[in-house]
Short mmCIF file of C-alpha atoms in Angstrom, two decimals:
data_model
loop_
_atom_site.label_atom_id
_atom_site.label_comp_id
_atom_site.label_asym_id
_atom_site.label_seq_id
_atom_site.Cartn_x
_atom_site.Cartn_y
_atom_site.Cartn_z
CA MET A 1 1.56 -19.36 27.58
CA GLU A 2 5.32 -18.98 27.42
CA LEU A 3 7.15 -16.41 25.35
CA ASP A 4 8.31 -17.70 21.95
CA SER A 5 11.48 -15.67 21.54
CA GLY A 6 11.98 -16.92 17.97
CA ASN A 7 8.61 -15.56 16.85
CA ALA A 8 9.20 -12.36 18.80
CA ALA A 9 12.58 -11.82 17.12
CA TRP A 10 11.17 -12.52 13.65
CA MET A 11 8.26 -10.11 14.11
CA LEU A 12 10.49 -7.31 15.42
CA THR A 13 12.72 -7.85 12.41
CA SER A 14 9.71 -7.83 10.09
CA ALA A 15 8.43 -4.59 11.63
CA SER A 16 11.81 -2.98 11.03
CA LEU A 17 11.85 -4.20 7.41
CA VAL A 18 8.40 -2.76 6.74
CA LEU A 19 9.35 0.57 8.32
CA LEU A 20 12.31 0.73 5.92
CA MET A 21 9.86 0.51 3.01
CA THR A 22 8.67 4.10 3.51
CA PRO A 23 12.14 5.68 3.10
CA GLY A 24 12.57 3.25 0.19
CA LEU A 25 9.32 4.59 -1.28
CA ALA A 26 10.64 8.13 -0.82
CA LEU A 27 13.64 7.24 -2.97
CA PHE A 28 11.47 5.43 -5.52
CA TYR A 29 9.04 8.35 -5.86
CA GLY A 30 11.75 10.99 -5.50
CA GLY A 31 13.71 9.65 -8.47
CA MET A 32 10.55 9.58 -10.58
CA SER A 33 9.81 13.24 -9.83
CA ARG A 34 11.34 16.24 -11.57
CA ALA A 35 14.45 17.80 -10.00
CA LYS A 36 12.53 20.85 -8.75
CA SER A 37 10.09 18.68 -6.75
CA VAL A 38 12.12 15.77 -5.42
CA LEU A 39 12.42 16.97 -1.81
CA ASN A 40 8.71 17.67 -1.54
CA MET A 41 7.95 14.20 -2.89
CA MET A 42 10.25 12.57 -0.36
CA MET A 43 8.91 14.76 2.44
CA MET A 44 5.40 13.49 1.79
CA SER A 45 6.60 10.01 2.77
CA PHE A 46 8.50 11.24 5.82
CA GLY A 47 5.57 13.45 6.81
CA ALA A 48 3.31 10.40 6.75
CA MET A 49 5.72 8.65 9.10
CA GLY A 50 5.43 11.53 11.55
CA VAL A 51 1.66 11.91 11.54
CA ILE A 52 0.72 8.25 11.54
CA GLY A 53 3.39 7.19 14.01
CA VAL A 54 1.60 9.39 16.55
CA VAL A 55 -2.08 8.79 15.74
CA TYR A 56 -1.62 5.03 15.53
CA VAL A 57 -0.47 4.90 19.14
CA LEU A 58 -3.28 7.22 20.25
CA TRP A 59 -6.27 5.64 18.48
CA GLY A 60 -5.16 3.67 15.42
CA TRP A 61 -4.52 0.37 17.16
CA SER A 62 -7.77 0.65 19.09
CA MET A 63 -9.80 1.45 15.96
CA SER A 64 -8.27 -1.48 14.07
CA TYR A 65 -8.25 -4.22 16.71
CA GLY A 66 -10.28 -4.76 19.85
CA THR A 67 -13.46 -6.19 21.27
CA GLN A 68 -15.90 -3.28 20.77
CA SER A 69 -16.63 -3.39 17.05
CA VAL A 70 -19.05 -0.81 15.64
CA ALA A 71 -21.14 -2.52 12.92
CA GLY A 72 -18.07 -4.48 11.82
CA ILE A 73 -16.60 -1.31 10.28
CA PHE A 74 -14.30 0.02 13.02
CA ASN A 75 -13.53 -0.65 16.64
CA ASN A 76 -14.12 1.78 19.48
CA PRO A 77 -11.17 4.22 19.30
CA PHE A 78 -11.34 4.79 23.07
CA GLU A 79 -11.19 1.14 24.10
CA SER A 80 -7.39 1.20 24.09
CA PHE A 81 -6.72 4.91 23.55
CA GLY A 82 -2.99 5.52 23.86
CA LEU A 83 -2.62 1.72 24.06
CA ALA A 84 -4.07 1.80 27.59
CA GLY A 85 -4.80 -1.72 28.79
CA ALA A 86 -3.55 -3.32 25.59
CA LEU A 87 0.05 -4.11 26.47
CA LEU A 88 0.20 -5.29 30.11
CA ASP A 89 -1.98 -7.58 32.18
CA GLY A 90 -3.11 -6.94 35.73
CA ASP A 91 0.19 -8.24 37.12
CA GLY A 92 2.28 -5.95 34.95
CA ASN A 93 3.37 -8.68 32.54
CA TYR A 94 3.37 -8.20 28.79
CA VAL A 95 0.23 -9.67 27.22
CA LEU A 96 1.03 -12.42 24.71
CA ASN A 97 -0.96 -13.04 21.54
CA GLY A 98 -1.86 -16.39 19.96
CA PHE A 99 1.64 -16.77 18.52
CA ASN A 100 3.21 -16.41 21.97
CA TYR A 101 4.95 -13.09 21.49
CA PRO A 102 3.95 -9.78 23.14
CA VAL A 103 1.04 -7.78 21.70
CA VAL A 104 3.26 -4.69 21.79
CA ILE A 105 5.22 -6.25 18.90
CA ASP A 106 1.97 -6.52 16.95
CA VAL A 107 1.51 -2.79 17.47
CA ALA A 108 5.02 -2.20 16.13
CA PHE A 109 4.32 -4.36 13.08
CA GLN A 110 0.91 -2.91 12.26
CA VAL A 111 1.87 0.76 12.55
CA THR A 112 4.36 0.28 9.75
CA PHE A 113 1.57 -0.95 7.46
CA ALA A 114 -0.52 2.15 8.20
CA ILE A 115 2.46 4.39 7.43
CA ILE A 116 3.42 2.84 4.08
CA THR A 117 -0.19 2.62 2.90
CA THR A 118 -0.77 6.33 3.40
CA ALA A 119 2.59 7.26 1.90
CA LEU A 120 1.77 5.29 -1.26
CA ILE A 121 -1.07 7.70 -2.08
CA SER A 122 1.29 10.68 -2.37
CA GLY A 123 2.66 9.52 -5.72
CA ALA A 124 -0.68 10.22 -7.40
CA ILE A 125 -0.59 13.94 -6.51
CA ALA A 126 3.11 14.72 -6.86
CA GLU A 127 4.44 18.21 -7.61
CA ARG A 128 1.30 20.27 -7.06
CA VAL A 129 -0.14 20.18 -3.53
CA LYS A 130 0.54 22.08 -0.33
CA PHE A 131 2.54 20.11 2.19
CA SER A 132 0.18 21.28 4.94
CA ALA A 133 -2.84 19.95 3.03
CA TRP A 134 -1.10 16.60 2.60
CA MET A 135 -0.29 16.33 6.31
CA ILE A 136 -3.88 17.08 7.31
CA PHE A 137 -5.17 14.61 4.72
CA ALA A 138 -2.81 11.90 5.96
CA GLY A 139 -4.10 12.10 9.52
CA ILE A 140 -7.77 12.17 8.54
CA TRP A 141 -7.51 9.52 5.81
CA VAL A 142 -5.68 6.99 7.92
CA THR A 143 -8.33 7.47 10.63
CA LEU A 144 -11.40 7.22 8.42
CA ALA A 145 -10.19 4.89 5.65
CA TYR A 146 -7.18 2.81 6.71
CA PHE A 147 -8.07 1.96 10.32
CA PRO A 148 -11.63 0.88 9.44
CA MET A 149 -10.38 -1.19 6.48
CA ALA A 150 -7.83 -2.90 8.71
CA HIS A 151 -10.60 -3.67 11.19
CA MET A 152 -12.94 -4.96 8.50
CA VAL A 153 -10.33 -7.33 7.03
CA TRP A 154 -7.92 -8.21 9.84
CA GLY A 155 -9.80 -7.20 12.97
CA GLY A 156 -12.79 -9.53 12.63
CA GLY A 157 -15.02 -7.05 10.79
CA LEU A 158 -17.24 -7.18 7.72
CA LEU A 159 -14.57 -8.30 5.23
CA SER A 160 -13.00 -10.96 7.45
CA GLY A 161 -13.91 -14.58 7.96
CA SER A 162 -15.57 -14.02 11.33
CA GLU A 163 -19.09 -15.13 12.19
CA ASN A 164 -20.32 -11.54 11.79
CA SER A 165 -18.76 -10.96 8.38
CA LEU A 166 -20.31 -10.69 4.91
CA ALA A 167 -18.73 -14.03 4.03
CA ALA A 168 -20.49 -15.68 6.97
CA ALA A 169 -23.82 -14.13 6.00
CA ILE A 170 -23.44 -15.46 2.44
CA PHE A 171 -21.83 -18.88 2.96
CA GLY A 172 -22.77 -19.78 6.53
CA VAL A 173 -20.76 -20.42 9.67
CA THR A 174 -19.05 -23.42 11.21
CA ASP A 175 -17.49 -23.23 14.68
CA GLY A 176 -17.67 -19.44 14.72
CA ALA A 177 -16.01 -18.86 11.34
CA ALA A 178 -17.31 -18.34 7.80
CA ASN A 179 -17.37 -21.50 5.69
CA VAL A 180 -15.60 -19.56 2.92
CA ALA A 181 -13.27 -16.89 4.30
CA PRO A 182 -11.77 -14.07 2.21
CA LEU A 183 -8.06 -14.33 1.43
CA ASP A 184 -5.95 -11.24 2.08
CA PHE A 185 -2.67 -12.46 3.45
CA ALA A 186 -0.86 -9.13 3.78
CA GLY A 187 -2.99 -6.30 2.42
CA GLY A 188 -4.38 -6.50 -1.11
CA THR A 189 -7.54 -4.72 0.06
CA VAL A 190 -6.30 -2.94 3.17
CA VAL A 191 -3.14 -1.54 1.58
CA HIS A 192 -3.09 -1.52 -2.21
CA ILE A 193 -6.71 -1.23 -3.33
CA ASN A 194 -7.28 1.23 -0.49
CA ALA A 195 -4.32 3.43 -1.45
CA GLY A 196 -4.84 3.01 -5.21
CA VAL A 197 -8.47 4.15 -5.10
CA ALA A 198 -7.51 7.07 -2.85
CA GLY A 199 -4.84 8.09 -5.35
CA LEU A 200 -7.35 8.00 -8.21
CA VAL A 201 -9.93 10.07 -6.33
CA LEU A 202 -7.35 12.68 -5.32
CA ALA A 203 -5.97 12.93 -8.85
CA LEU A 204 -9.47 13.60 -10.17
CA ILE A 205 -10.44 16.14 -7.50
CA ILE A 206 -7.14 18.02 -7.30
CA GLY A 207 -6.58 18.11 -11.05
CA LYS A 208 -3.62 17.84 -13.39
CA ARG A 209 -0.16 19.32 -13.11
CA LYS A 210 0.46 22.40 -15.19
CA GLY A 211 1.49 21.22 -18.65
CA PHE A 212 0.41 17.60 -18.15
CA GLY A 213 0.26 15.86 -21.51
CA LYS A 214 1.91 18.84 -23.23
CA VAL A 215 5.42 19.08 -21.79
CA PRO A 216 7.82 16.26 -20.82
CA MET A 217 7.64 15.25 -17.16
CA ARG A 218 10.38 12.66 -17.09
CA PRO A 219 11.95 11.12 -13.99
CA HIS A 220 14.98 13.16 -12.99
CA ASN A 221 17.06 10.38 -11.39
CA LEU A 222 16.34 6.76 -12.25
CA THR A 223 19.28 5.66 -10.10
CA LEU A 224 17.33 6.78 -7.03
CA THR A 225 14.24 5.03 -8.33
CA MET A 226 16.02 1.72 -8.80
CA LEU A 227 17.62 2.00 -5.37
CA GLY A 228 14.20 2.68 -3.90
CA ALA A 229 12.72 -0.31 -5.72
CA GLY A 230 15.45 -2.52 -4.28
CA LEU A 231 14.73 -1.30 -0.74
CA LEU A 232 11.01 -1.85 -1.27
CA TRP A 233 11.66 -5.44 -2.36
CA PHE A 234 13.90 -5.99 0.67
CA GLY A 235 11.38 -4.49 3.06
CA TRP A 236 8.54 -6.44 1.48
CA PHE A 237 9.90 -9.66 2.96
CA GLY A 238 8.86 -8.25 6.32
CA PHE A 239 5.55 -7.16 4.80
CA ASN A 240 4.63 -10.58 3.38
CA ALA A 241 6.67 -13.17 5.27
CA GLY A 242 6.04 -11.24 8.48
CA SER A 243 2.31 -11.62 7.91
CA ALA A 244 2.68 -15.29 8.81
CA PHE A 245 3.13 -13.95 12.39
CA ALA A 246 5.59 -16.74 13.15
CA ALA A 247 9.00 -17.95 12.08
CA ASP A 248 7.61 -21.02 10.35
CA GLY A 249 6.99 -22.68 7.00
CA VAL A 250 4.23 -20.26 6.02
CA ALA A 251 6.70 -17.40 6.41
CA GLY A 252 9.14 -19.32 4.23
CA LEU A 253 6.48 -19.94 1.60
CA ALA A 254 5.52 -16.25 1.60
CA TRP A 255 9.19 -15.30 1.18
CA VAL A 256 9.70 -17.61 -1.80
CA ASN A 257 6.38 -16.62 -3.39
CA THR A 258 7.24 -12.95 -2.99
CA THR A 259 10.51 -13.46 -4.83
CA ALA A 260 9.04 -15.65 -7.57
CA ALA A 261 6.12 -13.33 -8.32
CA THR A 262 8.28 -10.23 -8.33
CA ALA A 263 10.88 -11.74 -10.62
CA ALA A 264 8.14 -12.86 -13.03
CA ALA A 265 6.51 -9.42 -12.96
CA ILE A 266 9.79 -7.78 -13.98
CA LEU A 267 9.96 -10.07 -17.00
CA GLY A 268 6.30 -9.49 -17.89
CA TRP A 269 6.68 -5.70 -17.76
CA LEU A 270 9.92 -5.69 -19.76
CA VAL A 271 8.48 -7.91 -22.48
CA VAL A 272 5.54 -5.52 -22.89
CA GLU A 273 7.93 -2.57 -23.12
CA LYS A 274 10.19 -4.28 -25.63
CA ILE A 275 7.31 -5.28 -27.91
CA ARG A 276 5.40 -2.01 -27.55
CA ASP A 277 8.20 0.57 -27.34
CA GLY A 278 11.32 -1.18 -28.56
CA HIS A 279 13.20 -0.80 -25.28
CA ALA A 280 13.31 -2.60 -21.95
CA THR A 281 13.82 0.28 -19.50
CA SER A 282 15.17 0.65 -15.98
CA LEU A 283 11.96 2.41 -14.97
CA GLY A 284 10.05 -0.57 -16.35
CA ALA A 285 12.14 -2.97 -14.29
CA ALA A 286 11.64 -0.92 -11.13
CA SER A 287 7.91 -0.60 -11.79
CA GLY A 288 7.68 -4.32 -12.53
CA ILE A 289 9.22 -5.03 -9.13
CA VAL A 290 6.49 -3.04 -7.39
CA ALA A 291 3.72 -4.55 -9.56
CA GLY A 292 4.78 -8.07 -8.62
CA LEU A 293 5.11 -7.20 -4.94
CA VAL A 294 1.66 -5.63 -4.92
CA ALA A 295 -0.06 -8.56 -6.63
CA ILE A 296 1.49 -11.28 -4.48
CA THR A 297 0.68 -9.45 -1.22
CA PRO A 298 -2.84 -10.91 -0.76
CA ALA A 299 -1.80 -14.29 -2.17
CA ALA A 300 1.58 -14.99 -0.59
CA GLY A 301 0.28 -17.71 1.73
CA ALA A 302 -2.27 -19.25 -0.63
CA LEU A 303 -0.25 -20.15 -3.75
CA ASN A 304 2.75 -22.31 -4.40
CA PRO A 305 5.79 -20.82 -6.18
CA VAL A 306 4.57 -21.84 -9.65
CA GLY A 307 1.22 -20.17 -9.03
CA SER A 308 3.11 -17.11 -7.82
CA ILE A 309 5.08 -16.97 -11.07
CA ALA A 310 1.81 -17.07 -13.02
CA LEU A 311 0.38 -14.28 -10.89
CA GLY A 312 3.56 -12.25 -11.26
CA ILE A 313 3.56 -12.46 -15.05
CA ILE A 314 -0.09 -11.44 -15.23
CA SER A 315 0.43 -8.49 -12.89
CA GLY A 316 3.53 -7.29 -14.72
CA VAL A 317 1.74 -7.30 -18.07
CA ALA A 318 -1.50 -5.82 -16.71
CA CYS A 319 0.20 -2.98 -14.84
CA ALA A 320 2.51 -2.17 -17.76
CA PHE A 321 -0.56 -1.54 -19.90
CA ALA A 322 -2.53 0.13 -17.09
CA VAL A 323 -0.04 2.94 -16.44
CA GLY A 324 -0.85 4.39 -19.87
CA LEU A 325 -4.55 4.77 -19.08
CA LYS A 326 -4.00 8.16 -17.44
CA TYR A 327 -3.11 9.65 -20.82
CA LYS A 328 -6.08 8.06 -22.56
CA LEU A 329 -8.57 8.92 -19.81
CA GLY A 330 -7.09 12.32 -18.98
CA PHE A 331 -6.27 12.10 -15.26
CA ASP A 332 -2.86 12.93 -13.82
CA ASP A 333 -1.75 10.01 -11.66
CA SER A 334 1.75 11.44 -11.46
CA LEU A 335 3.77 8.40 -10.42
CA ASP A 336 1.42 5.57 -11.43
CA VAL A 337 -0.20 4.77 -8.10
CA VAL A 338 -3.42 3.81 -9.87
CA GLY A 339 -1.77 1.79 -12.62
CA VAL A 340 0.42 -0.20 -10.22
CA HIS A 341 -1.26 -0.31 -6.80
CA LEU A 342 -4.94 -0.25 -7.70
CA VAL A 343 -4.60 -2.50 -10.74
CA GLY A 344 -2.01 -4.76 -9.11
CA GLY A 345 -4.05 -4.95 -5.91
CA LEU A 346 -7.18 -5.92 -7.85
CA VAL A 347 -5.27 -8.50 -9.88
CA GLY A 348 -3.81 -10.12 -6.77
CA THR A 349 -7.00 -9.97 -4.68
CA VAL A 350 -9.23 -11.43 -7.40
CA LEU A 351 -6.83 -13.89 -9.01
CA VAL A 352 -5.90 -15.52 -5.71
CA GLY A 353 -9.53 -16.66 -5.70
CA PHE A 354 -9.07 -18.19 -9.15
CA LEU A 355 -5.57 -19.61 -8.83
CA SER A 356 -6.11 -20.96 -5.33
CA THR A 357 -9.26 -22.87 -6.27
CA GLY A 358 -9.35 -23.60 -9.97
CA GLY A 359 -5.75 -24.03 -10.90
CA SER A 360 -5.17 -27.52 -9.47
CA VAL A 361 -2.09 -28.47 -7.44
CA PHE A 362 0.00 -26.78 -10.11
CA PHE A 363 -0.86 -23.43 -8.56
CA THR A 364 -2.13 -23.81 -5.01
CA ALA A 365 -0.38 -24.21 -1.70
CA GLU A 366 -3.09 -26.57 -0.43
CA GLY A 367 -3.97 -28.47 -3.59
CA ALA A 368 -6.93 -28.33 -5.97
CA PHE A 369 -9.90 -26.50 -4.48
CA GLY A 370 -7.97 -26.21 -1.22
CA PHE A 371 -10.04 -23.19 -0.18
CA GLY A 372 -13.63 -22.51 -1.17
CA GLY A 373 -14.04 -23.67 -4.77
CA LEU A 374 -15.60 -21.08 -7.06
CA ASP A 375 -17.18 -19.50 -3.98
CA GLN A 376 -13.68 -18.31 -3.12
CA LEU A 377 -13.53 -16.35 -6.36
CA TRP A 378 -16.88 -14.69 -5.66
CA ILE A 379 -15.91 -13.63 -2.15
CA GLN A 380 -12.61 -12.22 -3.44
CA ILE A 381 -14.50 -10.13 -5.98
CA LEU A 382 -16.92 -8.97 -3.28
CA ILE A 383 -14.23 -7.78 -0.86
CA ALA A 384 -12.44 -5.99 -3.71
CA VAL A 385 -15.62 -4.16 -4.71
CA VAL A 386 -16.42 -3.18 -1.12
CA ALA A 387 -12.86 -1.91 -0.63
CA VAL A 388 -13.06 0.19 -3.82
CA VAL A 389 -16.40 1.74 -2.88
CA TYR A 390 -15.54 2.39 0.76
CA SER A 391 -12.13 3.94 0.06
CA GLY A 392 -13.47 5.96 -2.86
CA VAL A 393 -16.35 7.51 -0.92
CA ILE A 394 -14.32 8.30 2.21
CA THR A 395 -11.44 9.77 0.21
CA ALA A 396 -13.78 11.93 -1.88
CA ILE A 397 -15.41 13.40 1.24
CA ILE A 398 -12.04 14.23 2.82
CA ALA A 399 -10.58 15.62 -0.41
CA ILE A 400 -13.57 17.87 -1.13
CA ALA A 401 -13.57 19.18 2.45
CA ILE A 402 -9.87 20.11 2.25
CA LYS A 403 -10.34 21.69 -1.17
CA ALA A 404 -13.16 23.86 0.19
CA THR A 405 -11.24 24.98 3.29
CA LEU A 406 -7.43 24.95 3.24
CA GLY A 407 -7.16 24.31 -0.48
CA TRP A 408 -4.98 21.67 -2.12
CA ARG A 409 -3.01 23.43 -4.83
CA VAL A 410 0.10 25.58 -4.68
CA SER A 411 0.02 28.58 -7.02
CA GLU A 412 0.87 28.13 -10.70
CA ASP A 413 4.00 30.22 -10.20
CA VAL A 414 5.19 27.96 -7.40
CA GLU A 415 4.41 24.86 -9.41
CA SER A 416 6.34 26.20 -12.41
CA ALA A 417 9.35 27.39 -10.41
CA GLY A 418 9.52 24.30 -8.21
CA ILE A 419 7.61 23.27 -5.14
CA ASP A 420 10.72 22.38 -3.10
CA LEU A 421 11.88 25.95 -2.51
CA ALA A 422 8.41 27.37 -1.85
CA GLU A 423 7.19 24.63 0.51
CA HIS A 424 10.43 23.65 2.25
CA GLY A 425 12.92 26.47 1.64
CA GLU A 426 15.39 23.98 0.20
CA SER A 427 16.71 22.64 -3.09
CA ALA A 428 17.81 19.06 -3.67
CA TYR A 429 20.78 20.01 -5.85
CA GLU A 430 22.42 23.14 -4.47
CA GLY A 431 25.73 22.26 -6.10
CA ILE A 432 24.42 22.31 -9.65
CA SER A 433 25.00 25.52 -11.59
CA ALA A 434 22.09 27.90 -12.17
CA GLY A 435 22.09 27.13 -15.86
CA ARG A 436 22.00 23.39 -15.24
CA ILE A 437 19.18 23.81 -12.73
CA ALA A 438 17.20 25.87 -15.19
CA THR A 439 17.48 23.02 -17.68
CA GLU A 440 16.68 20.38 -15.07
CA VAL A 441 13.44 21.94 -13.84
CA LYS A 442 11.83 22.52 -17.21
#
């Protein structure tokens, strides 16, 4: 094989775009937080970058991808510990993958997915947890939940289309692959359902913020939130179009579908707000962007642009209604991780099975029933359910263990005064007068 420098350049660019998403998420979440907690919220994203950037190199790549699968759930973490033997061949040349670019670029691309997925969870527990507890959780969760899920879906495990997968056991095998393979182009299960379920479990176990449902907890800076949403959209082109693993037409289709779905989701969310509340808000537009991006992630290579618009509208409307469930059901998902990522991830993962098989050429990239007919819908539902159960159980075990040992919560006094100063010794707005700060943090 000869090096394809075009594919290599595109994948390095995509990896850089996805890495930018985590600082973009920090801005998005930071603006949605109260002024007294914005630095802590942003630090949870940057902390995830630190922890996962290290553990991915040590054992994350090996657990996700390799040849020594353990029951189709995870790969042997010691097979390529520290990337040993994964990057160079016996002659010292860089190993190329099936797209003719070096495997080391795959490592660069995939570590960014692990980072952003873990960082997403932090929005569900904003303004009330110890930074040390979050950092420990991040390292354990990515090891026990994210790496196995990546292996199951993308590494030839139980939720893939391999001959040893659930899909193969149900629908049979032809030439070493399941006759009906699950569709998860860029992470509906691995990223969004995984993170969304984790956020829900943590919100339930850790508990509500002081005053939740009784005092206003409005975003302190929607300008930051909109800037963060724009950076997330920009970075998501690496996330989705990069998941084509080549600079080709599939990457172009994923790019266009990502834009179409996201634009439609903005409109869907704003229409719901206008009808329900009388106003189309900037927070609604920013949230609609993320809802559309989430939903199109598993479907970006399976739909045509018209199908993507349909999916985007549905996700925008569904997520706009879903974010209010925390008040009705009484759990404090601070920054709507459950309402956007879990709901949007489920919408995209399941509906790609419907739109890609039952919607005729009007919706699908490959034409009517271009994938597995109604069987495709059933396998999409199955992988979504397995992802929910697996992530939920693993997250609950980790969360309960941390609660029983280190403890999750800061004191009520710290939470009331502001977590930034207590946890980080800093304030985001030193230049604001004491009186203004007192008003801001209430």
